[in-house]
Amino acid sequence: MAELSKPHSESVFPSAIREGIIAGIIAFGLFVLIIGFRTDQNISNELILTQRWGLLAIMVAIAAVGRFLFKAFISPWLTARLKAREAVETVEGGEPSFFRRNFSQLAILFLLIYPVLIVLMVGLQGSLKWVDNFGIQILIYVMLAWGLNIVVGLAGLLDLGYVAFYAVGAYSYALLSTYYGLSFWVLLPMAGIFAATWGVILGFPVLRLRGDYLAIVTLAFGEIIRLVLINWTAVTKGTFGISGIAKATLFGIPFTAGPNGFAAIFGLPLSAAYYKIFLYYLILFLALLTAWVTIRLRRMPVGRAWEALREDEIACRSLGINTTTTKLTAFATGAMFGGFAGSFFAARQGFVSPESFVFLESAVVLAIVVLGGMGSLIGIAVAAVVMIGGTEILREMQFLKFVFGPNFTPELYRMLIFGLAMVTVMVWKPRGFVGSREPSAFLHKRKLVSGAFTKEGHG
Amino acid sequence: MSVTQSMSGQSMDPILKVEHLSMKFGGLVAINDLSLEARRGDITAIIGPNGAGKTTVFNCITGFYKPTGGMLTLSRQNGEKYLLERLPDYLITHKARVARTFQNIRLFSGLTALENLLVAQHNMLMKSSGYTILGLLGLPGYKRASVEATEKARYWLEKINLIDRADDPAGDLPYGAQRRLEIARAMCTDPELLCLDEPAAGLNPRESAELNKLLLDIRDETGTSILLIEHDMAVVMEISDHVVVLEYGTKISDGKPEMVRNDPKVIAAYLGVEDEEIAELIDEVAAPTGADPADIAVARLAKEAVAEIAKEQAVTKGEPKVKPARKTTAAKPVSARKTSARAKKPSGGSK
């Protein structure tokens, strides 16, 4: 390999080889016990040690060669590209392309016609998977992340228990519709209000906490809600969950078979796809509502106060801003959108159980906010598409079975890839996909504020 | 913003009255029974050596600390009176109209200069946006208020010479500009009393002169009274109408700048002489003549100090570092301490 690329550049190779060897040694140290040995039981129930030197050698080789390749080829290529780009930027000065300038409009347009496109491409029945698993699933996370963005991205309050509000929303819809038969459209705002109330209830005790302490308390709050849902069996049916939750209706028209159903009224062939498409537009509307409210709020005094709070709480107080109510409104607004998303989730699944509201969900939503760039709606949406869409698409990668054998289930590697992607993005763009901040007001010209100046908040 | 050209009658009426203020942190007494007044339309400077408790006084006035004892009365122009020690910090700005800046600049560095000034008008905008709800619906009342707020921000940006950099993040501005922006931000809360914690720290002489002009303008044009902590004597002596000197949490002098400048206690505080020593010195020189003993003591100290310096110069040819503002003290702390040590001898050395 060294001979192959000798003319490329002399100076890089010795160090690259050295680094490769070091990486190999480290990999050997790490893997020798994990991969090199395997304990098993034999027929007479004795523990036996199998040695897997071949597999270990492959892993070590991958690490060593990978490190060598990175040092020798990829890293020089990256620096060259960076230089080239800098040169281009200084020359052009930067009128962004049409696509970049109108990215959000184009994205919304695409989202609006997405179900139509899918139906045209794969037919009504085939569209189910693409509209439901990709469209709706991603949009739920987009909405959750946009809701959490208000708390974490704008107000700078680290909330690790956001899924609690999602749960409150979901269970308010599930319980009130099963016990009292209220319709989705009545319960949607109510779920938001309940979640906001819980946001304020959480907000009060944690107002004095900052940073890590706040994170821990919010984390505990998320767990409390989940444990209550598990243990309050008389109401929530515990781990069994609530099933048979009423579906949402289109202004009173149910999506059922029968003479009053959607399909019958509009004279269409009966299909589950209509309901999914309806849900898709519903969540799209809810997500866009979240975005619209966020954009409006940022130009309002309360939104500016949130951002000021993130930058410097003491200065805020010196300007006569009541930081208590400011924090509480941030918690309540964020929680409200979580509640909306929750009640939508319950209507979509028709079933809720505490298992849907584990800490991992909070972590995923927070990861999307951080990856997207705190405060940036577009960045967060892109992050949600990459993260959730990326993990969903793993299910589609059945060809991997031919490579890794028939027992290989790609979706099990979801979290591994999620983590890997997070590390990569954080190394490559520490401030997330969109690191710069758009000012809420301007006198002469709207200039983006570089991420170097904005703060992440103290808690 | 109501304009009150400081009228002679009104200027006697104190805007802020501090009575028997004390602040203890555990066993440490930061402020001990301090009483002072800031008159309306005046620039009142609080000076004193490091650790004298100046910033603590500020923190008590602006509600960042709750004082251990004492009363802080603020009288607004409309006659309303507020006991500041009972108000939470944000209400002190919102209701009692006291604004402050910080020793280490606390701008919202990720927000633009304009946004910094808009955040300062939070309470006004909050009201006109119907506590967000009406504003969210896009009612015209909020739009009008937001245009007004922007105009006010523009006025202050022009005033502090930062209009060209209005859309730049505050953290990107040079240091002097950040100091001015912080003052403008405090002014955007429509204060009646503006508390500035070392506004001239780290400024070069030109910026410092600009700051003087800005502060005088603020006083004369908006009628805002200013309370100022400052180490830069050029600023203090030039612009303040009234100076209060603190040392170890107690007031040691209070009066017009010229008077304070010649106060032996102040000189002693700045040059590091013990109180009892200066008292002894005053006693010593008091006997023969009928003149003000303080003046004589100062004259004597100064003379000795000058003689000391002359001697040092003769030996080392070194440049004496004389600050123009401290004409009478005209001596380095070291030489002054020597002087006092000598002055101590005749009276028997009580220590």
mmCIF file of N, CA, C and O in Angstrom, chain A residues 16-50:
data_model
loop_
_atom_site.group_PDB
_atom_site.id
_atom_site.type_symbol
_atom_site.label_atom_id
_atom_site.label_comp_id
_atom_site.label_asym_id
_atom_site.label_seq_id
_atom_site.Cartn_x
_atom_site.Cartn_y
_atom_site.Cartn_z
ATOM 1 N N ALA A 16 1.655 8.700 9.132
ATOM 2 C CA ALA A 16 0.426 7.945 8.930
ATOM 3 C C ALA A 16 0.619 6.487 9.316
ATOM 4 O O ALA A 16 -0.236 5.888 9.964
ATOM 5 N N ILE A 17 1.771 5.940 8.929
ATOM 6 C CA ILE A 17 2.042 4.533 9.265
ATOM 7 C C ILE A 17 2.133 4.379 10.776
ATOM 8 O O ILE A 17 1.558 3.471 11.379
ATOM 9 N N ARG A 18 2.827 5.337 11.390
ATOM 10 C CA ARG A 18 2.972 5.287 12.844
ATOM 11 C C ARG A 18 1.588 5.336 13.520
ATOM 12 O O ARG A 18 1.283 4.528 14.390
ATOM 13 N N GLU A 19 0.792 6.281 13.060
ATOM 14 C CA GLU A 19 -0.547 6.422 13.656
ATOM 15 C C GLU A 19 -1.369 5.159 13.450
ATOM 16 O O GLU A 19 -2.131 4.749 14.331
ATOM 17 N N GLY A 20 -1.205 4.572 12.262
ATOM 18 C CA GLY A 20 -1.930 3.332 11.969
ATOM 19 C C GLY A 20 -1.541 2.233 12.929
ATOM 20 O O GLY A 20 -2.399 1.527 13.462
ATOM 21 N N ILE A 21 -0.227 2.127 13.167
ATOM 22 C CA ILE A 21 0.244 1.075 14.075
ATOM 23 C C ILE A 21 -0.294 1.325 15.482
ATOM 24 O O ILE A 21 -0.780 0.413 16.158
ATOM 25 N N ILE A 22 -0.241 2.604 15.893
ATOM 26 C CA ILE A 22 -0.732 2.929 17.237
ATOM 27 C C ILE A 22 -2.216 2.577 17.353
ATOM 28 O O ILE A 22 -2.649 1.956 18.335
ATOM 29 N N ALA A 23 -2.985 2.960 16.313
ATOM 30 C CA ALA A 23 -4.414 2.654 16.328
ATOM 31 C C ALA A 23 -4.624 1.146 16.428
ATOM 32 O O ALA A 23 -5.509 0.677 17.148
ATOM 33 N N GLY A 24 -3.784 0.384 15.705
ATOM 34 C CA GLY A 24 -3.885 -1.068 15.744
ATOM 35 C C GLY A 24 -3.633 -1.596 17.147
ATOM 36 O O GLY A 24 -4.364 -2.462 17.646
ATOM 37 N N ILE A 25 -2.591 -1.032 17.800
ATOM 38 C CA ILE A 25 -2.268 -1.494 19.156
ATOM 39 C C ILE A 25 -3.427 -1.191 20.101
ATOM 40 O O ILE A 25 -3.853 -2.038 20.898
ATOM 41 N N ILE A 26 -3.941 0.029 19.982
ATOM 42 C CA ILE A 26 -5.057 0.406 20.862
ATOM 43 C C ILE A 26 -6.256 -0.504 20.611
ATOM 44 O O ILE A 26 -6.894 -1.001 21.547
ATOM 45 N N ALA A 27 -6.532 -0.751 19.325
ATOM 46 C CA ALA A 27 -7.670 -1.608 18.988
ATOM 47 C C ALA A 27 -7.455 -3.008 19.552
ATOM 48 O O ALA A 27 -8.374 -3.629 20.092
ATOM 49 N N PHE A 28 -6.215 -3.465 19.471
ATOM 50 C CA PHE A 28 -5.917 -4.792 20.009
ATOM 51 C C PHE A 28 -6.198 -4.832 21.506
ATOM 52 O O PHE A 28 -6.853 -5.729 22.021
ATOM 53 N N GLY A 29 -5.709 -3.783 22.189
ATOM 54 C CA GLY A 29 -5.932 -3.706 23.625
ATOM 55 C C GLY A 29 -7.407 -3.694 23.981
ATOM 56 O O GLY A 29 -7.851 -4.316 24.932
ATOM 57 N N LEU A 30 -8.162 -2.946 23.196
ATOM 58 C CA LEU A 30 -9.586 -2.820 23.473
ATOM 59 C C LEU A 30 -10.342 -4.109 23.188
ATOM 60 O O LEU A 30 -11.214 -4.514 23.936
ATOM 61 N N PHE A 31 -9.974 -4.746 22.066
ATOM 62 C CA PHE A 31 -10.807 -5.835 21.568
ATOM 63 C C PHE A 31 -10.373 -7.214 22.041
ATOM 64 O O PHE A 31 -11.119 -8.170 21.898
ATOM 65 N N VAL A 32 -9.140 -7.303 22.597
ATOM 66 C CA VAL A 32 -8.617 -8.648 22.850
ATOM 67 C C VAL A 32 -9.533 -9.439 23.792
ATOM 68 O O VAL A 32 -9.784 -10.621 23.576
ATOM 69 N N LEU A 33 -10.081 -8.740 24.794
ATOM 70 C CA LEU A 33 -10.954 -9.456 25.722
ATOM 71 C C LEU A 33 -12.396 -9.503 25.231
ATOM 72 O O LEU A 33 -13.129 -10.437 25.527
ATOM 73 N N ILE A 34 -12.770 -8.487 24.471
ATOM 74 C CA ILE A 34 -14.174 -8.413 24.052
ATOM 75 C C ILE A 34 -14.437 -9.333 22.866
ATOM 76 O O ILE A 34 -15.435 -10.044 22.821
ATOM 77 N N ILE A 35 -13.525 -9.282 21.900
ATOM 78 C CA ILE A 35 -13.751 -10.061 20.686
ATOM 79 C C ILE A 35 -12.880 -11.327 20.670
ATOM 80 O O ILE A 35 -13.303 -12.391 20.248
ATOM 81 N N GLY A 36 -11.664 -11.183 21.195
ATOM 82 C CA GLY A 36 -10.716 -12.304 21.110
ATOM 83 C C GLY A 36 -11.178 -13.547 21.844
ATOM 84 O O GLY A 36 -10.934 -14.657 21.402
ATOM 85 N N PHE A 37 -11.843 -13.323 22.970
ATOM 86 C CA PHE A 37 -12.303 -14.490 23.732
ATOM 87 C C PHE A 37 -13.811 -14.489 23.811
ATOM 88 O O PHE A 37 -14.438 -13.436 23.859
ATOM 89 N N ARG A 38 -14.339 -15.667 23.844
ATOM 90 C CA ARG A 38 -15.784 -15.777 23.977
ATOM 91 C C ARG A 38 -16.078 -16.945 24.896
ATOM 92 O O ARG A 38 -15.519 -18.033 24.726
ATOM 93 N N THR A 39 -16.904 -16.705 25.894
ATOM 94 C CA THR A 39 -17.235 -17.804 26.796
ATOM 95 C C THR A 39 -18.529 -18.451 26.319
ATOM 96 O O THR A 39 -19.451 -17.767 25.906
ATOM 97 N N ASP A 40 -18.553 -19.751 26.383
ATOM 98 C CA ASP A 40 -19.720 -20.493 25.891
ATOM 99 C C ASP A 40 -19.970 -21.684 26.806
ATOM 100 O O ASP A 40 -19.096 -22.067 27.583
ATOM 101 N N GLN A 41 -21.140 -22.231 26.645
ATOM 102 C CA GLN A 41 -21.407 -23.460 27.379
ATOM 103 C C GLN A 41 -21.327 -24.627 26.410
ATOM 104 O O GLN A 41 -21.792 -24.516 25.274
ATOM 105 N N ASN A 42 -20.736 -25.733 26.883
ATOM 106 C CA ASN A 42 -20.773 -26.908 26.015
ATOM 107 C C ASN A 42 -21.938 -27.807 26.416
ATOM 108 O O ASN A 42 -22.755 -27.432 27.263
ATOM 109 N N ILE A 43 -21.987 -28.981 25.857
ATOM 110 C CA ILE A 43 -23.158 -29.830 26.049
ATOM 111 C C ILE A 43 -23.337 -30.206 27.511
ATOM 112 O O ILE A 43 -24.443 -30.223 28.038
ATOM 113 N N SER A 44 -22.234 -30.453 28.223
ATOM 114 C CA SER A 44 -22.357 -30.834 29.635
ATOM 115 C C SER A 44 -22.357 -29.610 30.555
ATOM 116 O O SER A 44 -21.917 -29.701 31.702
ATOM 117 N N ASN A 45 -22.870 -28.468 30.025
ATOM 118 C CA ASN A 45 -23.048 -27.264 30.832
ATOM 119 C C ASN A 45 -21.776 -26.733 31.460
ATOM 120 O O ASN A 45 -21.811 -26.123 32.505
ATOM 121 N N GLU A 46 -20.642 -26.978 30.829
ATOM 122 C CA GLU A 46 -19.408 -26.413 31.345
ATOM 123 C C GLU A 46 -19.088 -25.147 30.553
ATOM 124 O O GLU A 46 -19.410 -25.049 29.373
ATOM 125 N N LEU A 47 -18.482 -24.247 31.289
ATOM 126 C CA LEU A 47 -18.100 -23.010 30.614
ATOM 127 C C LEU A 47 -16.816 -23.249 29.833
ATOM 128 O O LEU A 47 -15.832 -23.745 30.380
ATOM 129 N N ILE A 48 -16.841 -22.939 28.561
ATOM 130 C CA ILE A 48 -15.603 -23.125 27.789
ATOM 131 C C ILE A 48 -15.229 -21.813 27.133
ATOM 132 O O ILE A 48 -16.075 -20.958 26.855
ATOM 133 N N LEU A 49 -13.948 -21.668 26.934
ATOM 134 C CA LEU A 49 -13.429 -20.447 26.344
ATOM 135 C C LEU A 49 -13.083 -20.697 24.888
ATOM 136 O O LEU A 49 -12.279 -21.565 24.585
ATOM 137 N N THR A 50 -13.731 -19.978 24.012
ATOM 138 C CA THR A 50 -13.344 -20.103 22.608
ATOM 139 C C THR A 50 -12.506 -18.887 22.240
ATOM 140 O O THR A 50 -12.796 -17.778 22.675
#
